[in-house]
Amino acid sequence: MLDFNKPYLTGKEGHYIYQAVLSGKISGDGMFTKKCHAFFEQRYGFKKCLLTTSCTDALELAALLIDIQQDDEVIMPSFTFVSTANAFVLRGAKIVFCDSRADHPGMDEDQVEALITPRTKAIVPVHYAGVACDMDKIMALADKYGLYVIEDAAQAIDSFYKGKDGVKKPLGGIGHMGAFSFHETKNIMSGEGGMLVVNDEKFINRAEIIREKGTNRSQFFRGEVDKYGWVEMGSSFLPSDIIAAFLYAQLENLDDIQKKRKQIWDAYYVALKPMESKGLFTVPVLPDYATNNAHMFYLVFNNLAERTDVIKKLKDSNIWAVFHYLSLHKSPFYTDKHDGRDLPQTDRYTDCLLRLPMFYELDPTVVIDFFKKL
Ligand SMILES: *Cc1c(COP(=O)(O)O)cnc(C)c1O
């Protein structure tokens, strides 16, 4: 069976973990965590990076930072992972789901303004497949209505948005905060892992505190205060330095990993784009303001039955391809809390989107040959 995903090891992960263990300090914010923070801050110009144990955790940290209260409203796509919503639901927020775009599973920026009410506190755009949402539009709405923007950049490492000013900005670095995932299904991974990027300086101090159980321990270790104590509500969001050691080995190979994934993505695109004319499926559309980080290659079929049929035929050919999110507004947990609006594009991607195998060591030829014969 051809796997859908196979985590790629660069070869140095074990070596760095050994170094971390030998250093005698394997709790959080050790040598490798600092190296990871510096890598991201230098490469992408992020103001403040804080490794977390997952993207889920980074989103929960963000929800605490913007002080989400009972019945605050948060706007996000329905076609996303449960963690995007859970982080805010845990604090009592009501999720207001926005439909996806007709040309792309990302949320339809033009529908957001109509969803804003006096209770709206934040917009959470998800850069699906690492493809940017139209951040100029979202940031303009945030400015106009005084809202926070938390980017769910879980899939968006090394991907960019080119706005009206022509400047290429890294995803995760545009909103007030951005959350990344290093889960083993992502381009760069540490098994489980994540990072909060803080772009608005006013959150930096509290981000460090909330991540460290509500204490000012980070300031203490920098010598900025002579004792540390409990200064606000918090939790433990920081990973062991063993995780950071693993992650650092991956980061050193970021360019190589990205190059390889893009080659695979391009091979799919070149082979499958001409087959669109047969009318069975369409290939991904990249808006001109978005770059491609080759996180995912997907096809969109006409209906559920046709997709189900192709999944079965792929399986018969020993190829494992998978569909993706089930609309959150129709989930068992949220359906009676949703305001009843239909989200037809979300439902269409739930029924019709199929992800093809995508990982560093993949030879896409067998998958391409399958579609040639289909
Ligand atoms: C993977 C993913 C998450 C969750 O990441 P974890 O690191 O597993 O917590 C959240 N949102 C999106 C869009 C994701 O793809």
Short mmCIF file of C-alpha atoms and ligand atoms in Angstrom, two decimals:
data_model
loop_
_atom_site.label_atom_id
_atom_site.label_comp_id
_atom_site.label_asym_id
_atom_site.label_seq_id
_atom_site.Cartn_x
_atom_site.Cartn_y
_atom_site.Cartn_z
CA MET A 1 0.00 0.00 0.00
CA LEU A 2 1.32 3.45 -0.91
CA ASP A 3 1.09 5.59 2.20
CA PHE A 4 -0.77 8.88 2.28
CA ASN A 5 1.84 10.44 4.57
CA LYS A 6 5.24 9.24 5.74
CA PRO A 7 7.10 11.43 8.23
CA TYR A 8 10.53 12.30 6.87
CA LEU A 9 13.63 12.13 9.06
CA THR A 10 16.61 14.27 8.10
CA GLY A 11 19.06 12.01 9.96
CA LYS A 12 20.16 14.46 12.65
CA GLU A 13 17.13 14.25 14.94
CA GLY A 14 18.61 11.49 17.15
CA HIS A 15 21.95 13.28 17.34
CA TYR A 16 20.40 16.53 18.56
CA ILE A 17 18.17 14.73 21.04
CA TYR A 18 21.30 13.06 22.42
CA GLN A 19 22.96 16.47 22.71
CA ALA A 20 19.92 17.87 24.54
CA VAL A 21 19.94 14.94 26.96
CA LEU A 22 23.70 15.27 27.56
CA SER A 23 23.33 18.99 28.25
CA GLY A 24 21.46 18.04 31.40
CA LYS A 25 18.58 20.42 30.74
CA ILE A 26 15.67 18.86 28.95
CA SER A 27 12.77 20.90 30.34
CA GLY A 28 11.35 23.79 28.31
CA ASP A 29 13.18 26.80 26.87
CA GLY A 30 16.55 25.05 26.72
CA MET A 31 19.30 25.36 24.12
CA PHE A 32 17.36 23.87 21.20
CA THR A 33 14.17 25.79 21.93
CA LYS A 34 16.24 28.98 21.75
CA LYS A 35 17.79 27.84 18.46
CA CYS A 36 14.32 27.19 17.00
CA HIS A 37 13.03 30.58 18.14
CA ALA A 38 16.08 32.32 16.64
CA PHE A 39 15.68 30.40 13.38
CA PHE A 40 12.11 31.60 12.88
CA GLU A 41 12.75 35.14 14.06
CA GLN A 42 15.73 35.55 11.72
CA ARG A 43 14.36 33.77 8.68
CA TYR A 44 10.87 35.30 8.68
CA GLY A 45 11.33 38.43 10.76
CA PHE A 46 8.71 37.25 13.25
CA LYS A 47 8.73 39.53 16.29
CA LYS A 48 8.37 36.86 18.97
CA CYS A 49 8.22 33.07 18.57
CA LEU A 50 7.25 30.70 21.36
CA LEU A 51 7.34 26.94 20.85
CA THR A 52 4.30 25.14 22.23
CA THR A 53 3.43 21.47 22.56
CA SER A 54 1.00 21.72 19.61
CA CYS A 55 -0.80 24.16 17.35
CA THR A 56 -3.88 23.38 19.43
CA ASP A 57 -1.99 24.74 22.45
CA ALA A 58 -0.79 27.80 20.52
CA LEU A 59 -4.41 28.61 19.61
CA GLU A 60 -5.53 28.14 23.24
CA LEU A 61 -2.72 30.45 24.36
CA ALA A 62 -3.91 33.02 21.80
CA ALA A 63 -7.50 32.75 23.07
CA LEU A 64 -6.28 33.45 26.62
CA LEU A 65 -4.18 36.38 25.41
CA ILE A 66 -7.09 38.14 23.72
CA ASP A 67 -9.12 37.47 26.86
CA ILE A 68 -12.04 35.65 25.23
CA GLN A 69 -15.09 35.79 27.52
CA GLN A 70 -18.37 33.86 27.67
CA ASP A 71 -20.52 34.62 24.58
CA ASP A 72 -17.83 36.52 22.68
CA GLU A 73 -18.13 35.69 18.98
CA VAL A 74 -15.27 34.38 16.86
CA ILE A 75 -15.50 34.13 13.08
CA MET A 76 -13.72 31.25 11.33
CA PRO A 77 -14.25 28.81 8.46
CA SER A 78 -16.35 25.71 9.07
CA PHE A 79 -14.00 23.72 6.82
CA THR A 80 -11.16 23.41 9.34
CA PHE A 81 -9.75 21.22 12.07
CA VAL A 82 -11.60 21.06 15.40
CA SER A 83 -8.73 22.73 17.26
CA THR A 84 -9.34 26.04 15.47
CA ALA A 85 -12.76 26.16 17.14
CA ASN A 86 -12.04 24.33 20.41
CA ALA A 87 -9.47 26.89 21.53
CA PHE A 88 -12.19 29.54 21.68
CA VAL A 89 -15.07 27.26 22.71
CA LEU A 90 -13.04 26.28 25.79
CA ARG A 91 -13.22 29.93 26.88
CA GLY A 92 -16.98 30.14 26.30
CA ALA A 93 -16.97 31.75 22.87
CA LYS A 94 -19.67 31.28 20.26
CA ILE A 95 -18.27 30.25 16.90
CA VAL A 96 -19.70 32.03 13.87
CA PHE A 97 -18.81 29.92 10.87
CA CYS A 98 -18.01 31.46 7.51
CA ASP A 99 -18.43 29.56 4.25
CA SER A 100 -15.49 28.61 2.01
CA ARG A 101 -14.70 30.26 -1.30
CA ALA A 102 -16.02 28.76 -4.52
CA ASP A 103 -12.50 28.53 -5.95
CA HIS A 104 -10.68 27.49 -2.78
CA PRO A 105 -11.47 25.80 0.58
CA GLY A 106 -10.24 28.88 2.49
CA MET A 107 -12.94 31.08 4.03
CA ASP A 108 -14.69 33.55 1.76
CA GLU A 109 -13.27 36.90 2.90
CA ASP A 110 -16.15 38.76 1.20
CA GLN A 111 -18.71 37.09 3.48
CA VAL A 112 -16.97 37.98 6.74
CA GLU A 113 -18.23 41.55 7.19
CA ALA A 114 -21.90 40.47 7.23
CA LEU A 115 -21.09 38.11 10.15
CA ILE A 116 -19.62 40.82 12.39
CA THR A 117 -21.79 41.90 15.37
CA PRO A 118 -21.07 44.03 18.46
CA ARG A 119 -20.10 40.75 20.21
CA THR A 120 -17.44 39.79 17.65
CA LYS A 121 -13.98 39.67 19.19
CA ALA A 122 -11.77 37.93 16.64
CA ILE A 123 -11.41 36.55 13.14
CA VAL A 124 -9.46 33.31 12.72
CA PRO A 125 -8.47 32.78 9.09
CA VAL A 126 -7.12 29.31 8.28
CA HIS A 127 -4.52 29.18 5.50
CA TYR A 128 -5.82 25.89 4.10
CA ALA A 129 -3.19 23.80 2.31
CA GLY A 130 -0.70 26.57 3.13
CA VAL A 131 -2.46 28.89 0.67
CA ALA A 132 -2.95 32.40 2.01
CA CYS A 133 -6.32 33.93 2.80
CA ASP A 134 -6.68 37.44 1.41
CA MET A 135 -5.13 39.10 4.45
CA ASP A 136 -5.53 42.70 3.20
CA LYS A 137 -9.30 42.23 3.28
CA ILE A 138 -9.27 40.54 6.69
CA MET A 139 -6.92 43.06 8.31
CA ALA A 140 -9.00 45.95 6.91
CA LEU A 141 -12.13 44.51 8.58
CA ALA A 142 -10.21 43.98 11.82
CA ASP A 143 -9.11 47.64 11.74
CA LYS A 144 -12.57 48.91 10.90
CA TYR A 145 -14.32 46.99 13.71
CA GLY A 146 -11.50 46.74 16.26
CA LEU A 147 -11.12 42.95 16.08
CA TYR A 148 -8.20 40.63 16.69
CA VAL A 149 -6.88 38.38 13.94
CA ILE A 150 -5.37 35.03 14.92
CA GLU A 151 -3.98 33.20 11.88
CA ASP A 152 -4.31 29.42 11.98
CA ALA A 153 -1.08 28.86 10.07
CA ALA A 154 -0.86 25.18 11.09
CA GLN A 155 -0.27 24.14 7.45
CA ALA A 156 1.40 27.33 6.32
CA ILE A 157 5.10 27.15 7.16
CA ASP A 158 7.29 28.95 4.60
CA SER A 159 4.29 30.30 2.69
CA PHE A 160 3.65 33.95 1.91
CA TYR A 161 1.02 36.56 1.14
CA LYS A 162 1.65 39.34 -1.33
CA GLY A 163 -0.69 42.20 -0.57
CA LYS A 164 -1.61 45.42 -2.34
CA ASP A 165 1.65 47.03 -1.25
CA GLY A 166 3.56 44.33 -3.16
CA VAL A 167 5.50 43.22 -0.06
CA LYS A 168 5.74 39.45 0.48
CA LYS A 169 4.78 38.68 4.08
CA PRO A 170 5.19 35.28 5.74
CA LEU A 171 1.91 33.66 6.78
CA GLY A 172 1.52 33.66 10.56
CA GLY A 173 3.27 37.04 10.66
CA ILE A 174 0.37 39.24 9.54
CA GLY A 175 -2.41 39.01 12.14
CA HIS A 176 -1.98 39.90 15.80
CA MET A 177 -0.80 36.34 16.29
CA GLY A 178 -0.21 33.20 14.24
CA ALA A 179 -0.27 29.53 15.25
CA PHE A 180 1.86 26.82 13.58
CA SER A 181 1.80 23.04 13.85
CA PHE A 182 4.71 20.60 13.78
CA HIS A 183 2.48 17.53 13.94
CA GLU A 184 3.95 14.67 11.93
CA THR A 185 1.47 15.30 9.09
CA LYS A 186 2.93 18.77 8.44
CA ASN A 187 5.87 19.78 6.20
CA ILE A 188 8.24 20.30 9.17
CA MET A 189 7.47 18.17 12.18
CA SER A 190 8.47 16.97 15.62
CA GLY A 191 5.80 14.29 16.09
CA GLU A 192 3.65 16.66 18.12
CA GLY A 193 4.61 20.31 18.34
CA GLY A 194 3.58 23.86 17.62
CA MET A 195 4.47 27.52 17.88
CA LEU A 196 2.77 30.79 18.66
CA VAL A 197 4.05 33.80 16.73
CA VAL A 198 3.26 37.10 18.44
CA ASN A 199 3.22 40.01 16.00
CA ASP A 200 1.58 42.65 18.17
CA GLU A 201 4.16 43.70 20.75
CA LYS A 202 1.59 44.40 23.42
CA PHE A 203 1.01 40.64 23.81
CA ILE A 204 4.63 39.52 24.12
CA ASN A 205 5.07 39.90 27.87
CA ARG A 206 1.79 38.20 28.76
CA ALA A 207 2.38 35.46 26.16
CA GLU A 208 5.55 34.45 28.02
CA ILE A 209 3.71 34.54 31.34
CA ILE A 210 0.63 32.55 30.32
CA ARG A 211 2.84 29.95 28.60
CA GLU A 212 4.78 29.52 31.87
CA LYS A 213 1.83 28.70 34.15
CA GLY A 214 0.98 32.35 34.72
CA THR A 215 4.39 33.12 36.24
CA ASN A 216 7.02 35.67 35.21
CA ARG A 217 9.68 32.96 35.18
CA SER A 218 11.00 33.95 31.71
CA GLN A 219 11.78 37.45 33.01
CA PHE A 220 13.43 35.92 36.07
CA PHE A 221 15.74 33.76 33.94
CA ARG A 222 16.70 36.82 31.91
CA GLY A 223 17.59 38.64 35.15
CA GLU A 224 14.85 41.24 34.64
CA VAL A 225 13.19 40.52 38.01
CA ASP A 226 14.83 39.13 41.17
CA LYS A 227 12.13 36.60 42.00
CA TYR A 228 9.28 35.09 40.11
CA GLY A 229 5.71 34.46 41.11
CA TRP A 230 2.12 33.99 40.03
CA VAL A 231 1.11 37.10 38.09
CA GLU A 232 -1.88 35.92 36.07
CA MET A 233 -3.96 32.97 34.85
CA GLY A 234 -1.90 30.55 32.81
CA SER A 235 -1.03 27.00 31.90
CA SER A 236 1.92 24.93 30.72
CA PHE A 237 2.32 25.32 26.98
CA LEU A 238 6.05 24.86 26.51
CA PRO A 239 7.56 21.67 25.08
CA SER A 240 10.54 19.75 26.42
CA ASP A 241 13.86 20.63 24.79
CA ILE A 242 13.92 17.04 23.44
CA ILE A 243 11.06 18.01 21.12
CA ALA A 244 12.86 21.22 20.15
CA ALA A 245 16.05 19.24 19.39
CA PHE A 246 14.09 17.06 16.98
CA LEU A 247 12.45 20.11 15.42
CA TYR A 248 15.76 21.92 14.96
CA ALA A 249 17.13 19.07 12.85
CA GLN A 250 14.10 19.48 10.60
CA LEU A 251 14.45 23.26 10.41
CA GLU A 252 18.08 22.99 9.28
CA ASN A 253 16.73 21.06 6.29
CA LEU A 254 13.74 23.29 5.59
CA ASP A 255 14.93 24.38 2.13
CA ASP A 256 15.63 20.82 1.04
CA ILE A 257 12.29 19.57 2.35
CA GLN A 258 10.38 22.39 0.67
CA LYS A 259 12.20 21.91 -2.64
CA LYS A 260 11.38 18.21 -2.68
CA ARG A 261 7.73 18.72 -1.79
CA LYS A 262 7.33 21.39 -4.47
CA GLN A 263 8.79 19.03 -7.08
CA ILE A 264 6.15 16.45 -6.16
CA TRP A 265 3.38 19.07 -6.13
CA ASP A 266 4.48 20.39 -9.54
CA ALA A 267 4.58 16.86 -10.98
CA TYR A 268 0.98 16.34 -9.86
CA TYR A 269 -0.09 19.71 -11.22
CA VAL A 270 1.54 19.28 -14.64
CA ALA A 271 0.03 15.80 -15.07
CA LEU A 272 -3.43 16.39 -13.62
CA LYS A 273 -4.28 19.94 -14.71
CA PRO A 274 -4.82 18.89 -18.37
CA MET A 275 -7.20 16.13 -17.15
CA GLU A 276 -9.61 18.75 -15.77
CA SER A 277 -11.14 18.95 -19.24
CA LYS A 278 -12.53 15.42 -18.80
CA GLY A 279 -14.87 16.92 -16.21
CA LEU A 280 -14.18 14.46 -13.37
CA PHE A 281 -12.22 16.76 -11.04
CA THR A 282 -10.47 20.13 -10.68
CA VAL A 283 -6.96 20.79 -9.32
CA PRO A 284 -6.05 23.44 -6.69
CA VAL A 285 -6.35 27.13 -7.58
CA LEU A 286 -3.69 29.49 -6.22
CA PRO A 287 -4.79 33.13 -5.96
CA ASP A 288 -2.16 35.51 -7.36
CA TYR A 289 -1.45 36.91 -3.87
CA ALA A 290 -0.57 33.47 -2.47
CA THR A 291 2.55 31.31 -2.71
CA ASN A 292 2.56 27.53 -2.62
CA ASN A 293 4.35 25.67 0.20
CA ALA A 294 3.35 22.26 -1.17
CA HIS A 295 1.67 21.21 2.03
CA MET A 296 -1.07 19.37 0.19
CA PHE A 297 -2.25 18.37 -3.27
CA TYR A 298 -5.97 17.84 -3.53
CA LEU A 299 -8.61 17.23 -6.18
CA VAL A 300 -12.21 18.42 -6.03
CA PHE A 301 -14.76 16.02 -7.53
CA ASN A 302 -18.32 16.81 -8.68
CA ASN A 303 -20.09 14.90 -5.93
CA LEU A 304 -19.67 12.47 -3.05
CA ALA A 305 -20.50 9.37 -5.13
CA GLU A 306 -17.82 10.08 -7.71
CA ARG A 307 -15.23 10.78 -5.01
CA THR A 308 -16.16 7.59 -3.13
CA ASP A 309 -15.78 5.62 -6.34
CA VAL A 310 -12.28 7.04 -7.01
CA ILE A 311 -11.16 6.40 -3.40
CA LYS A 312 -12.21 2.77 -3.81
CA LYS A 313 -10.39 2.42 -7.14
CA LEU A 314 -7.29 4.01 -5.62
CA LYS A 315 -7.45 1.53 -2.76
CA ASP A 316 -7.76 -1.33 -5.25
CA SER A 317 -4.56 0.04 -6.83
CA ASN A 318 -2.88 0.09 -3.40
CA ILE A 319 -2.91 3.88 -3.13
CA TRP A 320 -4.16 5.48 0.04
CA ALA A 321 -5.83 8.85 -0.59
CA VAL A 322 -8.07 10.53 1.97
CA PHE A 323 -10.82 13.12 2.20
CA HIS A 324 -10.55 15.89 4.74
CA TYR A 325 -12.65 17.92 7.21
CA LEU A 326 -16.31 17.30 7.91
CA SER A 327 -18.12 20.66 8.14
CA LEU A 328 -17.86 21.79 11.76
CA HIS A 329 -21.24 23.56 11.63
CA LYS A 330 -22.85 20.16 11.06
CA SER A 331 -20.76 18.27 13.63
CA PRO A 332 -22.53 16.35 16.42
CA PHE A 333 -21.06 18.81 18.93
CA TYR A 334 -21.90 22.06 17.19
CA THR A 335 -24.91 21.53 14.97
CA ASP A 336 -27.44 22.74 17.61
CA LYS A 337 -25.21 25.70 18.52
CA HIS A 338 -24.81 26.84 14.90
CA ASP A 339 -27.15 29.61 13.79
CA GLY A 340 -28.68 27.53 11.01
CA ARG A 341 -27.14 29.27 8.00
CA ASP A 342 -26.36 26.98 5.09
CA LEU A 343 -22.69 26.86 4.10
CA PRO A 344 -22.88 25.21 0.68
CA GLN A 345 -19.21 25.52 -0.31
CA THR A 346 -18.08 24.04 3.01
CA ASP A 347 -20.37 21.07 2.43
CA ARG A 348 -19.09 20.72 -1.11
CA TYR A 349 -15.45 20.43 0.06
CA THR A 350 -16.53 18.03 2.80
CA ASP A 351 -18.11 15.76 0.16
CA CYS A 352 -15.88 16.30 -2.85
CA LEU A 353 -12.28 17.07 -1.80
CA LEU A 354 -9.68 14.31 -2.00
CA ARG A 355 -6.07 14.61 -0.82
CA LEU A 356 -3.38 12.70 -2.74
CA PRO A 357 -0.30 11.16 -1.10
CA MET A 358 2.27 13.87 -0.34
CA PHE A 359 5.53 13.32 1.50
CA TYR A 360 9.27 13.85 0.99
CA GLU A 361 10.13 10.35 -0.16
CA LEU A 362 7.12 9.94 -2.47
CA ASP A 363 7.50 9.01 -6.12
CA PRO A 364 4.20 10.37 -7.47
CA THR A 365 4.46 8.35 -10.71
CA VAL A 366 2.17 5.52 -9.57
CA VAL A 367 -0.51 8.02 -8.52
CA ILE A 368 -0.21 9.95 -11.78
CA ASP A 369 -0.35 6.71 -13.80
CA PHE A 370 -3.52 5.75 -11.94
CA PHE A 371 -5.25 8.94 -13.05
CA LYS A 372 -3.97 8.57 -16.62
CA LYS A 373 -5.71 5.19 -16.82
CA LEU A 374 -8.87 6.36 -15.03
C1 LIG B 1 -2.89 20.31 12.07
C2 LIG B 1 -3.82 21.43 12.28
C3 LIG B 1 -4.13 21.92 13.57
C4 LIG B 1 -3.70 21.24 14.83
O1 LIG B 1 -2.34 21.11 14.97
P1 LIG B 1 -1.77 20.27 16.23
O2 LIG B 1 -0.31 20.65 16.23
O3 LIG B 1 -1.98 18.83 15.90
O4 LIG B 1 -2.45 20.68 17.44
C5 LIG B 1 -4.94 23.03 13.67
N1 LIG B 1 -5.44 23.64 12.59
C6 LIG B 1 -5.18 23.20 11.35
C7 LIG B 1 -5.75 23.94 10.18
C8 LIG B 1 -4.38 22.07 11.15
O5 LIG B 1 -4.13 21.64 9.91
#
